[in-house]
PDB file of C-alpha atoms in Angstrom:
ATOM      1  CA  ALA K  73     -57.601  -8.055  16.323  1.00  0.00           C
ATOM      2  CA  GLN K  74     -55.129  -7.162  13.653  1.00  0.00           C
ATOM      3  CA  LYS K  75     -55.927  -6.871   9.987  1.00  0.00           C
ATOM      4  CA  VAL K  76     -53.917  -6.155   6.872  1.00  0.00           C
ATOM      5  CA  THR K  77     -55.591  -5.230   3.608  1.00  0.00           C
ATOM      6  CA  GLN K  78     -53.893  -5.296   0.245  1.00  0.00           C
ATOM      7  CA  ALA K  79     -56.667  -4.156  -2.023  1.00  0.00           C
ATOM      8  CA  GLN K  80     -54.764  -4.726  -5.250  1.00  0.00           C
ATOM      9  CA  THR K  81     -54.969  -8.402  -6.092  1.00  0.00           C
ATOM     10  CA  GLU K  82     -53.010  -8.191  -9.326  1.00  0.00           C
ATOM     11  CA  ILE K  83     -51.019  -5.463 -11.037  1.00  0.00           C
ATOM     12  CA  SER K  84     -49.467  -5.644 -14.474  1.00  0.00           C
ATOM     13  CA  VAL K  85     -46.954  -3.094 -15.712  1.00  0.00           C
ATOM     14  CA  VAL K  86     -44.465  -2.772 -18.527  1.00  0.00           C
ATOM     15  CA  GLU K  87     -40.790  -2.772 -17.693  1.00  0.00           C
ATOM     16  CA  LYS K  88     -39.397   0.581 -16.526  1.00  0.00           C
ATOM     17  CA  GLU K  89     -42.769   1.769 -15.252  1.00  0.00           C
ATOM     18  CA  ASP K  90     -43.069   2.779 -11.607  1.00  0.00           C
ATOM     19  CA  VAL K  91     -45.558   0.844  -9.516  1.00  0.00           C
ATOM     20  CA  THR K  92     -46.977   1.308  -6.017  1.00  0.00           C
ATOM     21  CA  LEU K  93     -48.359  -1.507  -3.921  1.00  0.00           C
ATOM     22  CA  ASP K  94     -50.830  -0.457  -1.266  1.00  0.00           C
ATOM     23  CA  CYS K  95     -51.095  -1.766   2.272  1.00  0.00           C
ATOM     24  CA  VAL K  96     -53.604  -0.654   4.902  1.00  0.00           C
ATOM     25  CA  TYR K  97     -53.543  -2.064   8.402  1.00  0.00           C
ATOM     26  CA  GLU K  98     -55.650  -2.138  11.554  1.00  0.00           C
ATOM     27  CA  THR K  99     -54.358  -2.731  15.059  1.00  0.00           C
ATOM     28  CA  ARG K 100     -55.103  -1.728  18.642  1.00  0.00           C
ATOM     29  CA  ASP K 101     -51.463  -2.030  19.686  1.00  0.00           C
ATOM     30  CA  THR K 102     -49.685   1.243  20.292  1.00  0.00           C
ATOM     31  CA  THR K 103     -46.391  -0.368  19.357  1.00  0.00           C
ATOM     32  CA  TYR K 104     -46.406  -2.459  16.240  1.00  0.00           C
ATOM     33  CA  TYR K 105     -44.224  -3.460  13.332  1.00  0.00           C
ATOM     34  CA  LEU K 106     -44.850  -3.557   9.619  1.00  0.00           C
ATOM     35  CA  PHE K 107     -43.100  -5.739   7.083  1.00  0.00           C
ATOM     36  CA  TRP K 108     -42.967  -6.335   3.370  1.00  0.00           C
ATOM     37  CA  TYR K 109     -42.029  -9.719   1.915  1.00  0.00           C
ATOM     38  CA  LYS K 110     -41.495 -10.829  -1.652  1.00  0.00           C
ATOM     39  CA  GLN K 111     -42.494 -14.295  -2.845  1.00  0.00           C
ATOM     40  CA  PRO K 112     -40.983 -15.025  -6.264  1.00  0.00           C
ATOM     41  CA  PRO K 113     -42.309 -17.851  -8.448  1.00  0.00           C
ATOM     42  CA  SER K 114     -39.903 -20.236  -6.716  1.00  0.00           C
ATOM     43  CA  GLY K 115     -42.064 -19.885  -3.599  1.00  0.00           C
ATOM     44  CA  GLU K 116     -39.718 -18.780  -0.836  1.00  0.00           C
ATOM     45  CA  LEU K 117     -40.432 -15.716   1.251  1.00  0.00           C
ATOM     46  CA  VAL K 118     -37.877 -12.950   1.016  1.00  0.00           C
ATOM     47  CA  PHE K 119     -37.811 -10.252   3.690  1.00  0.00           C
ATOM     48  CA  LEU K 120     -37.678  -6.728   2.262  1.00  0.00           C
ATOM     49  CA  ILE K 121     -38.193  -4.242   5.063  1.00  0.00           C
ATOM     50  CA  ARG K 122     -39.340  -3.750   8.654  1.00  0.00           C
ATOM     51  CA  ARG K 123     -40.704  -0.537  10.097  1.00  0.00           C
ATOM     52  CA  ASN K 124     -41.809   0.161  13.679  1.00  0.00           C
ATOM     53  CA  SER K 125     -44.744   2.345  14.579  1.00  0.00           C
ATOM     54  CA  PHE K 126     -42.580   5.085  16.027  1.00  0.00           C
ATOM     55  CA  ASP K 127     -40.573   5.624  12.889  1.00  0.00           C
ATOM     56  CA  GLU K 128     -42.513   7.313  10.126  1.00  0.00           C
ATOM     57  CA  GLN K 129     -39.486   8.148   8.068  1.00  0.00           C
ATOM     58  CA  ASN K 130     -39.765   7.007   4.514  1.00  0.00           C
ATOM     59  CA  GLU K 131     -37.067   4.655   3.349  1.00  0.00           C
ATOM     60  CA  ILE K 132     -35.378   4.130   0.034  1.00  0.00           C
ATOM     61  CA  SER K 133     -33.272   1.154  -0.932  1.00  0.00           C
ATOM     62  CA  GLY K 134     -32.163   1.239  -4.514  1.00  0.00           C
ATOM     63  CA  ARG K 135     -35.283   1.060  -6.692  1.00  0.00           C
ATOM     64  CA  TYR K 136     -37.481   0.286  -3.686  1.00  0.00           C
ATOM     65  CA  SER K 137     -39.076   2.849  -1.432  1.00  0.00           C
ATOM     66  CA  TRP K 138     -41.607   2.693   1.349  1.00  0.00           C
ATOM     67  CA  ASN K 139     -44.062   5.312   2.578  1.00  0.00           C
ATOM     68  CA  PHE K 140     -45.395   4.844   6.107  1.00  0.00           C
ATOM     69  CA  GLN K 141     -48.265   7.090   7.211  1.00  0.00           C
ATOM     70  CA  LYS K 142     -49.785   6.463  10.636  1.00  0.00           C
ATOM     71  CA  SER K 143     -52.534   9.000   9.997  1.00  0.00           C
ATOM     72  CA  THR K 144     -53.961   6.805   7.244  1.00  0.00           C
ATOM     73  CA  SER K 145     -52.691   3.461   8.630  1.00  0.00           C
ATOM     74  CA  SER K 146     -50.870   2.783   5.411  1.00  0.00           C
ATOM     75  CA  PHE K 147     -47.478   1.363   4.514  1.00  0.00           C
ATOM     76  CA  ASN K 148     -47.127   1.543   0.751  1.00  0.00           C
ATOM     77  CA  PHE K 149     -44.323   0.120  -1.337  1.00  0.00           C
ATOM     78  CA  THR K 150     -43.075   1.663  -4.571  1.00  0.00           C
ATOM     79  CA  ILE K 151     -40.824   0.063  -7.139  1.00  0.00           C
ATOM     80  CA  THR K 152     -39.195   2.566  -9.446  1.00  0.00           C
ATOM     81  CA  ALA K 153     -38.236   1.576 -12.995  1.00  0.00           C
ATOM     82  CA  SER K 154     -39.640  -1.919 -12.581  1.00  0.00           C
ATOM     83  CA  GLN K 155     -37.844  -4.923 -14.025  1.00  0.00           C
ATOM     84  CA  VAL K 156     -39.023  -8.367 -15.084  1.00  0.00           C
ATOM     85  CA  VAL K 157     -37.253  -9.840 -12.049  1.00  0.00           C
ATOM     86  CA  ASP K 158     -39.605  -7.846  -9.833  1.00  0.00           C
ATOM     87  CA  SER K 159     -42.447 -10.131 -10.905  1.00  0.00           C
ATOM     88  CA  ALA K 160     -43.622 -11.820  -7.711  1.00  0.00           C
ATOM     89  CA  VAL K 161     -46.278 -11.828  -5.045  1.00  0.00           C
ATOM     90  CA  TYR K 162     -45.694  -9.133  -2.444  1.00  0.00           C
ATOM     91  CA  PHE K 163     -47.039  -9.438   1.069  1.00  0.00           C
ATOM     92  CA  CYS K 164     -47.502  -6.785   3.695  1.00  0.00           C
ATOM     93  CA  ALA K 165     -47.505  -8.045   7.291  1.00  0.00           C
ATOM     94  CA  LEU K 166     -48.129  -6.658  10.765  1.00  0.00           C
ATOM     95  CA  SER K 167     -46.978  -7.827  14.169  1.00  0.00           C
ATOM     96  CA  GLY K 168     -47.482  -6.576  17.691  1.00  0.00           C
ATOM     97  CA  PRO K 169     -45.260  -7.222  20.701  1.00  0.00           C
ATOM     98  CA  ASN K 170     -44.975 -10.938  19.904  1.00  0.00           C
ATOM     99  CA  ALA K 171     -42.458 -11.366  17.122  1.00  0.00           C
ATOM    100  CA  GLY K 172     -43.746 -14.867  16.398  1.00  0.00           C
ATOM    101  CA  LYS K 173     -47.251 -13.744  15.494  1.00  0.00           C
ATOM    102  CA  SER K 174     -47.683 -11.884  12.250  1.00  0.00           C
ATOM    103  CA  THR K 175     -50.831 -11.059  10.337  1.00  0.00           C
ATOM    104  CA  PHE K 176     -50.419 -11.078   6.590  1.00  0.00           C
ATOM    105  CA  GLY K 177     -52.366  -9.433   3.827  1.00  0.00           C
ATOM    106  CA  ASP K 178     -53.574 -11.559   0.936  1.00  0.00           C
ATOM    107  CA  GLY K 179     -50.770 -10.346  -1.273  1.00  0.00           C
ATOM    108  CA  THR K 180     -50.470  -8.441  -4.537  1.00  0.00           C
ATOM    109  CA  THR K 181     -49.301 -10.297  -7.608  1.00  0.00           C
ATOM    110  CA  LEU K 182     -47.060  -8.043  -9.658  1.00  0.00           C
ATOM    111  CA  THR K 183     -46.319  -8.934 -13.248  1.00  0.00           C
ATOM    112  CA  VAL K 184     -43.706  -6.905 -15.065  1.00  0.00           C
ATOM    113  CA  LYS K 185     -43.780  -7.430 -18.816  1.00  0.00           C
ATOM    114  CA  PRO K 186     -40.726  -6.818 -21.008  1.00  0.00           C
TER     115      PRO K 186
ATOM    116  CA  ASN G 285     -25.671 -22.050   9.169  1.00  0.00           C
ATOM    117  CA  ALA G 286     -28.662 -23.656   7.461  1.00  0.00           C
ATOM    118  CA  GLY G 287     -31.287 -21.217   8.811  1.00  0.00           C
ATOM    119  CA  VAL G 288     -34.777 -22.718   8.878  1.00  0.00           C
ATOM    120  CA  THR G 289     -35.181 -26.121   7.272  1.00  0.00           C
ATOM    121  CA  GLN G 290     -38.390 -27.992   6.527  1.00  0.00           C
ATOM    122  CA  THR G 291     -39.022 -31.566   5.502  1.00  0.00           C
ATOM    123  CA  PRO G 292     -40.518 -32.934   3.388  1.00  0.00           C
ATOM    124  CA  LYS G 293     -40.691 -30.498   0.484  1.00  0.00           C
ATOM    125  CA  PHE G 294     -43.752 -32.176  -0.953  1.00  0.00           C
ATOM    126  CA  GLN G 295     -46.179 -34.757   0.407  1.00  0.00           C
ATOM    127  CA  VAL G 296     -49.328 -36.440  -0.820  1.00  0.00           C
ATOM    128  CA  LEU G 297     -51.700 -37.873   1.775  1.00  0.00           C
ATOM    129  CA  LYS G 298     -54.990 -39.644   1.665  1.00  0.00           C
ATOM    130  CA  THR G 299     -57.891 -38.355   3.710  1.00  0.00           C
ATOM    131  CA  GLY G 300     -57.639 -39.612   7.269  1.00  0.00           C
ATOM    132  CA  GLN G 301     -53.905 -40.255   7.253  1.00  0.00           C
ATOM    133  CA  SER G 302     -51.682 -38.580   9.791  1.00  0.00           C
ATOM    134  CA  MET G 303     -48.248 -37.108   9.324  1.00  0.00           C
ATOM    135  CA  THR G 304     -45.698 -34.778  10.853  1.00  0.00           C
ATOM    136  CA  LEU G 305     -44.133 -31.822   9.099  1.00  0.00           C
ATOM    137  CA  GLN G 306     -40.661 -31.188  10.405  1.00  0.00           C
ATOM    138  CA  CYS G 307     -39.125 -27.789  11.083  1.00  0.00           C
ATOM    139  CA  ALA G 308     -35.697 -27.050  12.499  1.00  0.00           C
ATOM    140  CA  GLN G 309     -33.626 -23.913  12.965  1.00  0.00           C
ATOM    141  CA  ASP G 310     -30.002 -23.473  13.959  1.00  0.00           C
ATOM    142  CA  MET G 311     -30.082 -19.790  14.901  1.00  0.00           C
ATOM    143  CA  ASN G 312     -31.003 -20.354  18.560  1.00  0.00           C
ATOM    144  CA  HIS G 313     -34.241 -18.454  18.049  1.00  0.00           C
ATOM    145  CA  GLU G 314     -36.812 -18.674  20.814  1.00  0.00           C
ATOM    146  CA  TYR G 315     -39.862 -17.940  18.666  1.00  0.00           C
ATOM    147  CA  MET G 316     -41.071 -20.447  16.111  1.00  0.00           C
ATOM    148  CA  SER G 317     -44.297 -20.392  14.128  1.00  0.00           C
ATOM    149  CA  TRP G 318     -46.258 -22.397  11.604  1.00  0.00           C
ATOM    150  CA  TYR G 319     -48.256 -20.741   8.856  1.00  0.00           C
ATOM    151  CA  ARG G 320     -50.319 -22.076   5.994  1.00  0.00           C
ATOM    152  CA  GLN G 321     -50.694 -20.394   2.635  1.00  0.00           C
ATOM    153  CA  ASP G 322     -53.713 -21.173   0.498  1.00  0.00           C
ATOM    154  CA  PRO G 323     -53.988 -20.082  -3.148  1.00  0.00           C
ATOM    155  CA  GLY G 324     -54.613 -16.372  -3.491  1.00  0.00           C
ATOM    156  CA  MET G 325     -54.250 -15.785   0.192  1.00  0.00           C
ATOM    157  CA  GLY G 326     -51.643 -14.621   2.584  1.00  0.00           C
ATOM    158  CA  LEU G 327     -50.102 -16.659   5.334  1.00  0.00           C
ATOM    159  CA  ARG G 328     -52.303 -17.586   8.242  1.00  0.00           C
ATOM    160  CA  LEU G 329     -50.881 -18.502  11.634  1.00  0.00           C
ATOM    161  CA  ILE G 330     -51.577 -22.045  12.810  1.00  0.00           C
ATOM    162  CA  HIS G 331     -49.553 -22.389  16.014  1.00  0.00           C
ATOM    163  CA  TYR G 332     -46.593 -20.654  17.515  1.00  0.00           C
ATOM    164  CA  SER G 333     -44.111 -21.172  20.322  1.00  0.00           C
ATOM    165  CA  VAL G 334     -42.238 -18.659  22.450  1.00  0.00           C
ATOM    166  CA  GLY G 335     -39.766 -21.229  23.730  1.00  0.00           C
ATOM    167  CA  ALA G 336     -39.233 -24.883  24.536  1.00  0.00           C
ATOM    168  CA  GLY G 337     -42.266 -26.313  26.295  1.00  0.00           C
ATOM    169  CA  ILE G 338     -44.516 -23.350  25.449  1.00  0.00           C
ATOM    170  CA  THR G 339     -46.963 -23.323  22.552  1.00  0.00           C
ATOM    171  CA  ASP G 340     -50.108 -21.433  21.695  1.00  0.00           C
ATOM    172  CA  GLN G 341     -52.791 -21.379  19.035  1.00  0.00           C
ATOM    173  CA  GLY G 342     -52.881 -19.019  16.133  1.00  0.00           C
ATOM    174  CA  GLU G 343     -55.704 -18.101  13.801  1.00  0.00           C
ATOM    175  CA  VAL G 344     -56.369 -21.545  12.269  1.00  0.00           C
ATOM    176  CA  PRO G 345     -55.293 -24.251  14.762  1.00  0.00           C
ATOM    177  CA  ASN G 346     -58.003 -26.873  14.221  1.00  0.00           C
ATOM    178  CA  GLY G 347     -56.719 -30.200  12.945  1.00  0.00           C
ATOM    179  CA  TYR G 348     -53.119 -29.520  13.921  1.00  0.00           C
ATOM    180  CA  ASN G 349     -50.999 -30.284  16.964  1.00  0.00           C
ATOM    181  CA  VAL G 350     -47.592 -28.959  17.921  1.00  0.00           C
ATOM    182  CA  SER G 351     -45.054 -29.497  20.647  1.00  0.00           C
ATOM    183  CA  ARG G 352     -41.689 -27.897  21.365  1.00  0.00           C
ATOM    184  CA  SER G 353     -39.323 -30.112  23.287  1.00  0.00           C
ATOM    185  CA  THR G 354     -36.154 -28.350  22.107  1.00  0.00           C
ATOM    186  CA  THR G 355     -35.271 -24.841  20.982  1.00  0.00           C
ATOM    187  CA  GLU G 356     -34.280 -26.130  17.563  1.00  0.00           C
ATOM    188  CA  ASP G 357     -37.310 -28.185  16.527  1.00  0.00           C
ATOM    189  CA  PHE G 358     -40.981 -27.397  16.105  1.00  0.00           C
ATOM    190  CA  PRO G 359     -42.904 -30.217  14.378  1.00  0.00           C
ATOM    191  CA  LEU G 360     -46.458 -29.804  13.119  1.00  0.00           C
ATOM    192  CA  ARG G 361     -48.729 -32.843  13.305  1.00  0.00           C
ATOM    193  CA  LEU G 362     -51.769 -33.429  11.167  1.00  0.00           C
ATOM    194  CA  LEU G 363     -53.912 -35.812  13.146  1.00  0.00           C
ATOM    195  CA  SER G 364     -56.361 -36.897  10.428  1.00  0.00           C
ATOM    196  CA  ALA G 365     -55.704 -35.170   7.133  1.00  0.00           C
ATOM    197  CA  ALA G 366     -58.585 -33.558   5.256  1.00  0.00           C
ATOM    198  CA  PRO G 367     -58.683 -32.104   1.726  1.00  0.00           C
ATOM    199  CA  SER G 368     -59.147 -28.660   3.331  1.00  0.00           C
ATOM    200  CA  GLN G 369     -55.607 -28.988   4.673  1.00  0.00           C
ATOM    201  CA  THR G 370     -54.165 -28.997   1.185  1.00  0.00           C
ATOM    202  CA  SER G 371     -51.852 -26.012   1.354  1.00  0.00           C
ATOM    203  CA  VAL G 372     -48.280 -24.810   1.504  1.00  0.00           C
ATOM    204  CA  TYR G 373     -46.923 -24.803   5.017  1.00  0.00           C
ATOM    205  CA  PHE G 374     -44.227 -22.416   6.156  1.00  0.00           C
ATOM    206  CA  CYS G 375     -42.250 -22.564   9.349  1.00  0.00           C
ATOM    207  CA  ALA G 376     -40.609 -19.420  10.707  1.00  0.00           C
ATOM    208  CA  SER G 377     -38.329 -18.477  13.559  1.00  0.00           C
ATOM    209  CA  SER G 378     -37.251 -15.235  15.171  1.00  0.00           C
ATOM    210  CA  ARG G 379     -35.568 -13.759  18.194  1.00  0.00           C
ATOM    211  CA  THR G 380     -37.746 -12.705  21.092  1.00  0.00           C
ATOM    212  CA  ALA G 381     -37.500  -8.929  20.949  1.00  0.00           C
ATOM    213  CA  PRO G 382     -40.660  -7.245  19.660  1.00  0.00           C
ATOM    214  CA  GLY G 383     -40.613  -6.621  15.949  1.00  0.00           C
ATOM    215  CA  GLU G 384     -37.833  -9.037  15.223  1.00  0.00           C
ATOM    216  CA  THR G 385     -37.769 -10.278  11.660  1.00  0.00           C
ATOM    217  CA  GLN G 386     -39.100 -13.766  11.077  1.00  0.00           C
ATOM    218  CA  TYR G 387     -36.926 -16.120   9.044  1.00  0.00           C
ATOM    219  CA  PHE G 388     -38.950 -18.477   6.910  1.00  0.00           C
ATOM    220  CA  GLY G 389     -38.230 -21.997   5.761  1.00  0.00           C
ATOM    221  CA  PRO G 390     -38.664 -23.021   2.114  1.00  0.00           C
ATOM    222  CA  GLY G 391     -42.133 -24.468   2.701  1.00  0.00           C
ATOM    223  CA  THR G 392     -43.795 -27.869   2.493  1.00  0.00           C
ATOM    224  CA  ARG G 393     -46.390 -28.396  -0.208  1.00  0.00           C
ATOM    225  CA  LEU G 394     -49.102 -30.768   1.039  1.00  0.00           C
ATOM    226  CA  LEU G 395     -51.788 -32.361  -1.094  1.00  0.00           C
ATOM    227  CA  VAL G 396     -54.577 -34.267   0.622  1.00  0.00           C
ATOM    228  CA  LEU G 397     -56.655 -36.467  -1.653  1.00  0.00           C
TER     229      LEU G 397
END
């Protein structure tokens, strides 16, 4: 069975602070895929990134960066110089060979205060 | 290209009523899935389909039925609504290759009284 744990339920920061959202996963699949989604207050799910289990390279996209470490089964997400518009619920998700079946963490609610 | 569409956006039901949540996609995706999102929780998989005529259960299938007669549509039926089914329902679609990104609809907010 697959499991995704986002231990941080809520995080509050002041604008321009850096913040890291943690994600720890469990799976028996040797090939798997990790995702991060953003859910703003409007409720839709916005895809942020996908990473496969064979690619441990860290990735940076603007103020966002992701750190994937197979040794610790973690896929953490860092927002640099946070902004109020970053306020949202962030979900980490895991899928195996079947693209239609994803396991989600319970999400981390990020509040960025001006 | 509308992506994934869901209707209705919001619905109120009484306990015991039945209804169908509609989901359609115009991207010719083979995979379609239904998830529910309860307050403070992530999305949980209800049912999914790997193509027309093929469906399977997810993590929380009880109380729901699905069928997939076309590639485009994947309706979710609540047979006899219960207050425990009050939730936000998301439909998603994706291509078949492993690890393909799922595209999510805007969600249907369901309240069962």
